[in-house]
Short mmCIF file of C-alpha atoms in Angstrom, two decimals:
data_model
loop_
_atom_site.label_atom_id
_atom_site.label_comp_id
_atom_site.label_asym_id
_atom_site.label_seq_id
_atom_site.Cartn_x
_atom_site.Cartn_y
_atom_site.Cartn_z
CA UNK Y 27 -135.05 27.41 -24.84
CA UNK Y 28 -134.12 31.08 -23.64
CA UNK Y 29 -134.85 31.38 -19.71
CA UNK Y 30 -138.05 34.07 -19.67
CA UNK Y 31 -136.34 38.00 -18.54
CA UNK Y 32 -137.79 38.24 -15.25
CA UNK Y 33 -139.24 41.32 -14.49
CA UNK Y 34 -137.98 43.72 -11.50
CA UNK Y 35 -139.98 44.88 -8.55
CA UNK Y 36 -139.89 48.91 -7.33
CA UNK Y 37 -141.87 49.51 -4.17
CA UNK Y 38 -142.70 53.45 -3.70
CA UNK Y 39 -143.50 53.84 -0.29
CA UNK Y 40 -144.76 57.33 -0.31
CA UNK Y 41 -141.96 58.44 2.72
CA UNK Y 42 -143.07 55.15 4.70
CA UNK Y 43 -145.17 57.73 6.52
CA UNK Y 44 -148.31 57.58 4.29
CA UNK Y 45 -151.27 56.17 6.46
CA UNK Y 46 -152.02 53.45 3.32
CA UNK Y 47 -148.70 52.07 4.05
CA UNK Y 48 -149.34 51.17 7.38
CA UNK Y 49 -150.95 47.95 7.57
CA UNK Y 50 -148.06 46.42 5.48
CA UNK Y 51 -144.64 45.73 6.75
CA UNK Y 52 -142.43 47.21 3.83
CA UNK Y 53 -139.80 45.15 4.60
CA UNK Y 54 -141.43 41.48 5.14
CA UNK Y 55 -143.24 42.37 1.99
CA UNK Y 56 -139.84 43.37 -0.27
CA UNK Y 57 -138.04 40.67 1.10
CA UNK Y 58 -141.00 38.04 0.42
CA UNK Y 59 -141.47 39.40 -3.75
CA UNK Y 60 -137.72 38.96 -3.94
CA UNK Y 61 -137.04 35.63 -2.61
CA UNK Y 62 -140.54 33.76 -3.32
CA UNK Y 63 -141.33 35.37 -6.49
CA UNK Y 64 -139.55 35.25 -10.08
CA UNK Y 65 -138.21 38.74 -9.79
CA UNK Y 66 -134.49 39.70 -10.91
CA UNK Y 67 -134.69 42.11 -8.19
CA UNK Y 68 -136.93 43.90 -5.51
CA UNK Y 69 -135.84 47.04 -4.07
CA UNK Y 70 -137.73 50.32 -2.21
CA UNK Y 71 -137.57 53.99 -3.03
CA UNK Y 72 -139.15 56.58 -0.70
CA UNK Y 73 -140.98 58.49 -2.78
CA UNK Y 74 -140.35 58.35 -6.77
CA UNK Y 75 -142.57 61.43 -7.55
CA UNK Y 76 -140.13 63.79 -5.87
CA UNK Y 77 -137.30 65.53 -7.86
CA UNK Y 78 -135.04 62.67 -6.52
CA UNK Y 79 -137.50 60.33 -8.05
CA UNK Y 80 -137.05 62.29 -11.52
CA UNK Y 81 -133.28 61.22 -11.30
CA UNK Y 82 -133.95 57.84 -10.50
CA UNK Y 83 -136.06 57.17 -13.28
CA UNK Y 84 -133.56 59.11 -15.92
CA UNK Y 85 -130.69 56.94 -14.78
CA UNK Y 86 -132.54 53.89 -14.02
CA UNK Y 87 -134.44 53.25 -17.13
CA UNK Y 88 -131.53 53.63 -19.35
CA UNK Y 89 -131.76 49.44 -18.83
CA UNK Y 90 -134.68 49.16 -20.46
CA UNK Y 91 -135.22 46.44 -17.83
CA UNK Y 92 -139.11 45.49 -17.51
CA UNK Y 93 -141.01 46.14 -13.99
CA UNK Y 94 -143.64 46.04 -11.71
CA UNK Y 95 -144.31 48.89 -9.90
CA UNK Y 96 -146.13 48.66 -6.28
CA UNK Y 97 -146.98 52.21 -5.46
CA UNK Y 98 -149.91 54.71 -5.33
CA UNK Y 99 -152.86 54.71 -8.03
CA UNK Y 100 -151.82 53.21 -11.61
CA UNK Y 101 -153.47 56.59 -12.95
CA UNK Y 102 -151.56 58.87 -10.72
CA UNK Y 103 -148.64 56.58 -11.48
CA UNK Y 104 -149.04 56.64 -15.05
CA UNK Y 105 -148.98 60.70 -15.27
CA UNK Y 106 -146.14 61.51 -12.63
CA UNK Y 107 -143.37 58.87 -14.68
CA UNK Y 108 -144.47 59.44 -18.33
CA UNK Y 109 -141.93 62.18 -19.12
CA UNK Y 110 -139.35 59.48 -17.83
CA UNK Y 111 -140.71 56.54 -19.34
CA UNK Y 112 -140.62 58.98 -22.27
CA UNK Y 113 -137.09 60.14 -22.52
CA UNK Y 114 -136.04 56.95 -22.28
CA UNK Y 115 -137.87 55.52 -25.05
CA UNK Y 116 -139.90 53.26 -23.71
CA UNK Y 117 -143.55 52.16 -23.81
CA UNK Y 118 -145.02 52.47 -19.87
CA UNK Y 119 -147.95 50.00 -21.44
CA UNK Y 120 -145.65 47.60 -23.02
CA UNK Y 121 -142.68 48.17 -20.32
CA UNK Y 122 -144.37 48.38 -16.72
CA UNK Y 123 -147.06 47.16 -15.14
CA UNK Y 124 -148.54 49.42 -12.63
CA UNK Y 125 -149.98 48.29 -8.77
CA UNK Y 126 -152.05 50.08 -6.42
CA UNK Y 127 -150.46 48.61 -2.71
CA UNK Y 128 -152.09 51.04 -0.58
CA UNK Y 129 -154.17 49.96 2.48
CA UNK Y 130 -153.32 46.66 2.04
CA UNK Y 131 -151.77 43.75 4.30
CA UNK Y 132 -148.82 42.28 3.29
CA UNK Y 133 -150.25 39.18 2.67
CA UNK Y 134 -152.86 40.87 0.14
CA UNK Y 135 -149.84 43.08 -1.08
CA UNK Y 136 -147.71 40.25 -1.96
CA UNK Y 137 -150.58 38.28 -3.71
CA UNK Y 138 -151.22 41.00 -5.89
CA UNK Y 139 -148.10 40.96 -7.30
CA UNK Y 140 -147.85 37.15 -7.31
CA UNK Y 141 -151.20 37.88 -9.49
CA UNK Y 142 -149.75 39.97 -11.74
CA UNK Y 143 -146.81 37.65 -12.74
CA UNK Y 144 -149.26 35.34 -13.70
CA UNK Y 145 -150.93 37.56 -15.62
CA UNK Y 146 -147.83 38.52 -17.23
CA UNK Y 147 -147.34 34.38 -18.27
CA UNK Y 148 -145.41 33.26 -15.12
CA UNK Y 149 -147.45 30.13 -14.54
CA UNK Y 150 -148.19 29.59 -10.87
CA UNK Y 151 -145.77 26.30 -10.51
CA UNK Y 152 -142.98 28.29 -11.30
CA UNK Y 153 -144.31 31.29 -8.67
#
């Protein structure tokens, strides 16, 4: 049996200077999704609704690579990436799942996303 594609974790931090960032320690919490959690990889951008951002995404999803994305609002999410998720031909429904992070602990943070694996059919003994 084929080994399940893991999906990949992208943490927006809003500059790291965004007040609901600040009960979470961005670094404890990447590290902890990439080494406890079935992700292929966990990495941080500092704020992917800049032009900077724009580039990111046009290079980035050329991998059509699945991911969970721990950022602002799912909404706000949703209508700053489309155009990206867009151009590169891929469904942001189908292809990302989107997570609110703000104003959380990084305890609650990382749960969330442990949540959302499940969700996504990684049963919890394999979490």
């Amino acid at each position: 049996m084929a080994e399940k594609e893991k999906y990949g974790f992208v943490l927006c931090v809003c500059t790291g200077k965004c007040p609901g960032f600040q009960a979470m320690d961005i670094w404890d919490f990447i590290n902890q999704v990439r080494v406890e959690l079935p992700v292929e990889y966990g990495f941080i951008h500092p704020q992917l609704c800049e032009t900077d951002g724009d580039r990111f995404w046009a290079d980035f999803l050329k991998t059509h690579r699945k991911m969970i994305i721990g950022a602002c609002a799912p909404n706000m999410q949703k209508k700053m990436f489309k155009d990206a998720f867009k151009d590169a031909g891929l469904d942001m429904e189908k292809d990302a799942v989107m997570l609110d992070i703000r104003d959380m602990t990084t305890a609650k943070a990382f749960n969330l996303v442990k949540d959302a694996l499940e969700k996504l059919g990684y049963a919890e003994d394999n979490l």
